[in-house]
């Protein structure tokens, strides 16, 4: 399988180019920050009338990952919906699509700050999920080990001979993985942001989404932002 | 003949001033519903525009707003207010004059709405804002005249389109409104008149005496210009000599970066310590104001500048204009030349400095065009619909409106006269519901219909609409300050450039070398670092494409049998090209194919202007890749595209097939960054996404996502959406400029000559040295990323 393979607390994991995390031995797929219904929430609040296709697009990509991996467990690490009302306002087609994806596999909804409560969909609703040596939650906690989280939407900018590319990325250190945002309508926070640097260890690497998978150490970037 | 009011006539007489004939004509024609004055710079054009207002207001008795003056430059409104207030006060006329721009304080703005002055001086954006308030009908009820200054400049951009829509609105609020346009010399006055007049009413055109022809030549230099590149550094000794010989010299550059480098080098050679300053749009306001003041009082002998001094006030006593780099556009050159010598009826003096060998030919072509009074005009086509969408939003912010009445109103604006009802309705639908093919959501409603009138669903949305008014899309920039408490502001640089800096890097700003210390909030902190060689600053200087007229004239020069009028180095270069290959012909397309330095090259002399040649590079490399011919990269200039790769191109069959190129634009190129930038601009103007205000950028970085995502989503799920249609229309001009490729195809027909050579040709050689090489998307990109990752790993001791 394409992607970046690594080990966390003895668990062999793969950071997929799509932004999902694959755990082959458990046949578990983790994604974070789907932000389904974001355009609906904007429109409801009198903001911009964004193209109402992001839910469809996000689920389409998730479907492809599930098909490609044959995942038996799917973990959504919070902010799966842009807010709880967006979960209720889900279009019938999207609801059907989700139900179809959930059929025949274990599905865990971990709560996020955008969706901090039970939603009217099947699956288990949890604040934190623990599977074997790993802990899955929305926002990383400083002293946790073997933790998979999301929330920050990390991205990384690579410069090469005057050519720059910025992509969502995984941040991986000895103790944790922070997943990129999986949702179509999501922005990112630079990996050089203090909020992320204070969480992530000095040995951390960033794995850029997209093909090819590129892994880069965060430290050279740190040296330049330290002063 | 209409006379001036006695008090004003007396004031003029006391100074020994008389009216120019065109100023008198403006008074005589004051009743015309639409009146366009074409006059050269320095012809007292602005005063001519105001005289009828002063005459009408001199009696007293008019209550409220009488005249609205609109200028493209904020700075100009403040200056005109000072210049106009003096005669009005000294002649004791009962006229109140005020200006209103983005710089006007909130209290003053509120007061102006409650109690408008007789004459209000403002900008297109501030006018749109005024019209977006519900009390606009009361403010403008008594408006008698509107004066649009520098209308030739506005007519070239969306700011002009927006303004003309606003004039249509004003006309409805004040049906007796008379319109006056003030323009520099243009190629097609009737086109400007058509924009100014309420369609289909006629427009009276007055043309002032253009004055004597300018005294214009190429600067003789000891050193020959370099083969490639810009900046004109080689000519600094002669430029300094000219500055020493004149009172005040303006030294124009095409980009801010070039102005910075030239200024820096100029000072290294300025042994006489001539007082020379720098002025461009990226410098801090304080810096610019200081230079302007020093110029006005005659303390500066020279100013290195960019388009920031193209328009506006006559700073000081300029007696020489030097244009460094090819002028690209004859009209703008003529207007720049007009900045020199403001004594009416004295010739303006100008010198051209070609920055490289090719530009010698272009400067020659420009000289001939100026002498022949041949000005370039690129017709703009119908009014863009993103601007119309914003206009509909502005109208909704002001209050409920009927679709029928608004349609009738906007089609009175010349640029929108041909707008169909269906096209208008599509814009209205986009504004009201987003205009998406997927119609299941009832919450997608910004406007709703009540009693047959359209209105904002949530009246509070008006504030957000007002914040986004305007059609100028800035690249995102960061302020530059000296490090330390209360650090002095120096100017701004592009965010993309700032992100390439690491502490210790040096760059030029305001003519000094500074050292990058770090980023603090959204400010770039620097320290002074004199004496170090700077890493070049990249400013958001606009890259104009050479006009069709100039490229045509260059091709004509190529057809001559010899070039006695060109310097020997350039004439010899062209002769050598003719000997080993051939020179490009206006009715044919020349392609040269040759190996060089281990790679195969293909040079396409399309003469379609920089943006179109770049688009051609993108389209052709994609086609070559599809054909398995392994292109590796390309570089584009105003006259050619040079592609390099692994395999020789010896057969161009089908490469320039019109249908295939158009297909490439619609499919492959549609995913390219230039199209995404085009989309972003239209999406902001049309109101789909908010402008990035610095405050919002700071607070919500995680939440905001790039417009590229919206573009990709629309392409995938709603390919017929209005904003994609608009993006496609915009791609015919501007950054993509596909219109110029079509023009080229029309010009060359099936006449394509591919010349196979065993080495690089004289004409192609400079292209090898051009900066701005673009690697071909695809295999090349992956390789670059892997390379960069390897370097980072090595730097971290992991490689």
PDB file of N, CA and C in Angstrom, chain B residues 618-665:
ATOM      1  N   UNK B 618       2.595  26.450 -21.078  1.00  0.00           N
ATOM      2  CA  UNK B 618       1.887  25.443 -20.283  1.00  0.00           C
ATOM      3  C   UNK B 618       1.150  24.460 -21.185  1.00  0.00           C
ATOM      4  N   UNK B 619       0.468  24.996 -22.201  1.00  0.00           N
ATOM      5  CA  UNK B 619      -0.343  24.142 -23.079  1.00  0.00           C
ATOM      6  C   UNK B 619       0.537  23.234 -23.940  1.00  0.00           C
ATOM      7  N   UNK B 620       1.624  23.811 -24.479  1.00  0.00           N
ATOM      8  CA  UNK B 620       2.458  23.032 -25.391  1.00  0.00           C
ATOM      9  C   UNK B 620       3.267  21.959 -24.660  1.00  0.00           C
ATOM     10  N   UNK B 621       3.775  22.282 -23.470  1.00  0.00           N
ATOM     11  CA  UNK B 621       4.543  21.258 -22.759  1.00  0.00           C
ATOM     12  C   UNK B 621       3.641  20.093 -22.389  1.00  0.00           C
ATOM     13  N   UNK B 622       2.391  20.396 -22.068  1.00  0.00           N
ATOM     14  CA  UNK B 622       1.441  19.319 -21.764  1.00  0.00           C
ATOM     15  C   UNK B 622       1.220  18.446 -23.002  1.00  0.00           C
ATOM     16  N   UNK B 623       1.064  19.084 -24.154  1.00  0.00           N
ATOM     17  CA  UNK B 623       0.852  18.319 -25.381  1.00  0.00           C
ATOM     18  C   UNK B 623       2.082  17.477 -25.715  1.00  0.00           C
ATOM     19  N   UNK B 624       3.266  18.059 -25.517  1.00  0.00           N
ATOM     20  CA  UNK B 624       4.499  17.329 -25.799  1.00  0.00           C
ATOM     21  C   UNK B 624       4.636  16.144 -24.859  1.00  0.00           C
ATOM     22  N   UNK B 625       4.261  16.359 -23.588  1.00  0.00           N
ATOM     23  CA  UNK B 625       4.339  15.255 -22.631  1.00  0.00           C
ATOM     24  C   UNK B 625       3.387  14.129 -23.047  1.00  0.00           C
ATOM     25  N   UNK B 626       2.172  14.527 -23.463  1.00  0.00           N
ATOM     26  CA  UNK B 626       1.198  13.523 -23.921  1.00  0.00           C
ATOM     27  C   UNK B 626       1.731  12.738 -25.121  1.00  0.00           C
ATOM     28  N   UNK B 627       2.517  13.431 -25.963  1.00  0.00           N
ATOM     29  CA  UNK B 627       3.065  12.765 -27.142  1.00  0.00           C
ATOM     30  C   UNK B 627       4.341  11.993 -26.792  1.00  0.00           C
ATOM     31  N   UNK B 628       4.704  11.978 -25.501  1.00  0.00           N
ATOM     32  CA  UNK B 628       5.894  11.238 -25.084  1.00  0.00           C
ATOM     33  C   UNK B 628       7.189  11.915 -25.481  1.00  0.00           C
ATOM     34  N   UNK B 629       7.169  13.268 -25.611  1.00  0.00           N
ATOM     35  CA  UNK B 629       8.389  13.935 -26.052  1.00  0.00           C
ATOM     36  C   UNK B 629       9.150  14.581 -24.883  1.00  0.00           C
ATOM     37  N   UNK B 630       8.765  14.231 -23.665  1.00  0.00           N
ATOM     38  CA  UNK B 630       9.518  14.551 -22.450  1.00  0.00           C
ATOM     39  C   UNK B 630      10.024  15.977 -22.292  1.00  0.00           C
ATOM     40  N   UNK B 631       9.147  16.937 -22.281  1.00  0.00           N
ATOM     41  CA  UNK B 631       9.612  18.303 -21.993  1.00  0.00           C
ATOM     42  C   UNK B 631       9.999  18.400 -20.523  1.00  0.00           C
ATOM     43  N   UNK B 632      11.010  19.218 -20.233  1.00  0.00           N
ATOM     44  CA  UNK B 632      11.447  19.342 -18.835  1.00  0.00           C
ATOM     45  C   UNK B 632      11.073  20.686 -18.238  1.00  0.00           C
ATOM     46  N   UNK B 633      10.922  21.679 -19.107  1.00  0.00           N
ATOM     47  CA  UNK B 633      10.583  22.998 -18.566  1.00  0.00           C
ATOM     48  C   UNK B 633      10.488  24.018 -19.672  1.00  0.00           C
ATOM     49  N   UNK B 634      10.098  25.239 -19.297  1.00  0.00           N
ATOM     50  CA  UNK B 634      10.025  26.298 -20.301  1.00  0.00           C
ATOM     51  C   UNK B 634      10.205  27.647 -19.642  1.00  0.00           C
ATOM     52  N   UNK B 635      10.474  28.637 -20.480  1.00  0.00           N
ATOM     53  CA  UNK B 635      10.535  30.010 -19.994  1.00  0.00           C
ATOM     54  C   UNK B 635       9.849  30.881 -21.044  1.00  0.00           C
ATOM     55  N   UNK B 636       9.152  31.918 -20.597  1.00  0.00           N
ATOM     56  CA  UNK B 636       8.400  32.758 -21.532  1.00  0.00           C
ATOM     57  C   UNK B 636       8.786  34.220 -21.384  1.00  0.00           C
ATOM     58  N   UNK B 637       8.864  34.908 -22.505  1.00  0.00           N
ATOM     59  CA  UNK B 637       9.028  36.361 -22.497  1.00  0.00           C
ATOM     60  C   UNK B 637       7.897  36.949 -23.323  1.00  0.00           C
ATOM     61  N   UNK B 638       7.956  38.258 -23.555  1.00  0.00           N
ATOM     62  CA  UNK B 638       6.902  38.898 -24.333  1.00  0.00           C
ATOM     63  C   UNK B 638       6.870  38.427 -25.782  1.00  0.00           C
ATOM     64  N   UNK B 639       7.983  37.900 -26.263  1.00  0.00           N
ATOM     65  CA  UNK B 639       8.010  37.574 -27.690  1.00  0.00           C
ATOM     66  C   UNK B 639       8.198  36.092 -27.993  1.00  0.00           C
ATOM     67  N   UNK B 640       8.620  35.311 -27.018  1.00  0.00           N
ATOM     68  CA  UNK B 640       8.865  33.906 -27.326  1.00  0.00           C
ATOM     69  C   UNK B 640       8.685  33.007 -26.115  1.00  0.00           C
ATOM     70  N   UNK B 641       8.504  31.724 -26.408  1.00  0.00           N
ATOM     71  CA  UNK B 641       8.527  30.687 -25.371  1.00  0.00           C
ATOM     72  C   UNK B 641       9.618  29.702 -25.748  1.00  0.00           C
ATOM     73  N   UNK B 642      10.460  29.387 -24.791  1.00  0.00           N
ATOM     74  CA  UNK B 642      11.528  28.420 -25.034  1.00  0.00           C
ATOM     75  C   UNK B 642      11.250  27.181 -24.184  1.00  0.00           C
ATOM     76  N   UNK B 643      11.123  26.031 -24.863  1.00  0.00           N
ATOM     77  CA  UNK B 643      10.845  24.776 -24.166  1.00  0.00           C
ATOM     78  C   UNK B 643      12.072  23.885 -24.285  1.00  0.00           C
ATOM     79  N   UNK B 644      12.470  23.230 -23.189  1.00  0.00           N
ATOM     80  CA  UNK B 644      13.573  22.283 -23.307  1.00  0.00           C
ATOM     81  C   UNK B 644      13.129  20.913 -22.819  1.00  0.00           C
ATOM     82  N   UNK B 645      13.824  19.904 -23.358  1.00  0.00           N
ATOM     83  CA  UNK B 645      13.428  18.546 -23.007  1.00  0.00           C
ATOM     84  C   UNK B 645      14.461  17.552 -23.485  1.00  0.00           C
ATOM     85  N   UNK B 646      14.086  16.278 -23.459  1.00  0.00           N
ATOM     86  CA  UNK B 646      15.043  15.228 -23.780  1.00  0.00           C
ATOM     87  C   UNK B 646      15.090  14.934 -25.271  1.00  0.00           C
ATOM     88  N   UNK B 647      13.947  15.072 -25.952  1.00  0.00           N
ATOM     89  CA  UNK B 647      13.891  14.675 -27.357  1.00  0.00           C
ATOM     90  C   UNK B 647      13.756  15.894 -28.267  1.00  0.00           C
ATOM     91  N   UNK B 648      14.361  15.842 -29.448  1.00  0.00           N
ATOM     92  CA  UNK B 648      14.226  16.961 -30.386  1.00  0.00           C
ATOM     93  C   UNK B 648      12.808  17.025 -30.956  1.00  0.00           C
ATOM     94  N   UNK B 649      12.334  18.242 -31.168  1.00  0.00           N
ATOM     95  CA  UNK B 649      11.050  18.414 -31.850  1.00  0.00           C
ATOM     96  C   UNK B 649      11.357  18.803 -33.291  1.00  0.00           C
ATOM     97  N   UNK B 650      11.066  17.910 -34.206  1.00  0.00           N
ATOM     98  CA  UNK B 650      11.392  18.189 -35.609  1.00  0.00           C
ATOM     99  C   UNK B 650      10.126  18.287 -36.441  1.00  0.00           C
ATOM    100  N   UNK B 651       8.989  18.117 -35.786  1.00  0.00           N
ATOM    101  CA  UNK B 651       7.727  18.125 -36.516  1.00  0.00           C
ATOM    102  C   UNK B 651       6.698  18.828 -35.637  1.00  0.00           C
ATOM    103  N   UNK B 652       6.140  19.919 -36.146  1.00  0.00           N
ATOM    104  CA  UNK B 652       5.202  20.697 -35.329  1.00  0.00           C
ATOM    105  C   UNK B 652       3.766  20.439 -35.736  1.00  0.00           C
ATOM    106  N   UNK B 653       3.552  19.419 -36.541  1.00  0.00           N
ATOM    107  CA  UNK B 653       2.204  19.156 -37.040  1.00  0.00           C
ATOM    108  C   UNK B 653       1.225  18.995 -35.872  1.00  0.00           C
ATOM    109  N   UNK B 654       0.173  19.752 -35.935  1.00  0.00           N
ATOM    110  CA  UNK B 654      -0.877  19.600 -34.932  1.00  0.00           C
ATOM    111  C   UNK B 654      -0.603  20.304 -33.621  1.00  0.00           C
ATOM    112  N   UNK B 655       0.641  20.747 -33.436  1.00  0.00           N
ATOM    113  CA  UNK B 655       0.985  21.366 -32.160  1.00  0.00           C
ATOM    114  C   UNK B 655       0.193  22.658 -31.945  1.00  0.00           C
ATOM    115  N   UNK B 656      -0.085  23.376 -33.027  1.00  0.00           N
ATOM    116  CA  UNK B 656      -0.769  24.662 -32.912  1.00  0.00           C
ATOM    117  C   UNK B 656      -2.202  24.591 -33.431  1.00  0.00           C
ATOM    118  N   UNK B 657      -2.773  23.410 -33.368  1.00  0.00           N
ATOM    119  CA  UNK B 657      -4.152  23.242 -33.776  1.00  0.00           C
ATOM    120  C   UNK B 657      -5.056  24.019 -32.813  1.00  0.00           C
ATOM    121  N   UNK B 658      -5.863  24.910 -33.359  1.00  0.00           N
ATOM    122  CA  UNK B 658      -6.658  25.812 -32.535  1.00  0.00           C
ATOM    123  C   UNK B 658      -7.607  25.047 -31.603  1.00  0.00           C
ATOM    124  N   UNK B 659      -8.292  24.076 -32.164  1.00  0.00           N
ATOM    125  CA  UNK B 659      -9.266  23.336 -31.364  1.00  0.00           C
ATOM    126  C   UNK B 659      -8.570  22.612 -30.217  1.00  0.00           C
ATOM    127  N   UNK B 660      -7.385  22.065 -30.504  1.00  0.00           N
ATOM    128  CA  UNK B 660      -6.669  21.325 -29.472  1.00  0.00           C
ATOM    129  C   UNK B 660      -6.183  22.268 -28.366  1.00  0.00           C
ATOM    130  N   UNK B 661      -5.710  23.456 -28.757  1.00  0.00           N
ATOM    131  CA  UNK B 661      -5.251  24.416 -27.749  1.00  0.00           C
ATOM    132  C   UNK B 661      -6.423  24.854 -26.875  1.00  0.00           C
ATOM    133  N   UNK B 662      -7.557  25.106 -27.518  1.00  0.00           N
ATOM    134  CA  UNK B 662      -8.742  25.537 -26.775  1.00  0.00           C
ATOM    135  C   UNK B 662      -9.194  24.420 -25.821  1.00  0.00           C
ATOM    136  N   UNK B 663      -9.126  23.209 -26.324  1.00  0.00           N
ATOM    137  CA  UNK B 663      -9.471  22.047 -25.504  1.00  0.00           C
ATOM    138  C   UNK B 663      -8.548  21.977 -24.274  1.00  0.00           C
ATOM    139  N   UNK B 664      -7.266  22.262 -24.509  1.00  0.00           N
ATOM    140  CA  UNK B 664      -6.298  22.267 -23.416  1.00  0.00           C
ATOM    141  C   UNK B 664      -6.638  23.315 -22.379  1.00  0.00           C
ATOM    142  N   UNK B 665      -7.094  24.467 -22.833  1.00  0.00           N
ATOM    143  CA  UNK B 665      -7.495  25.541 -21.921  1.00  0.00           C
ATOM    144  C   UNK B 665      -8.648  25.067 -21.047  1.00  0.00           C
TER     145      UNK B 665
END
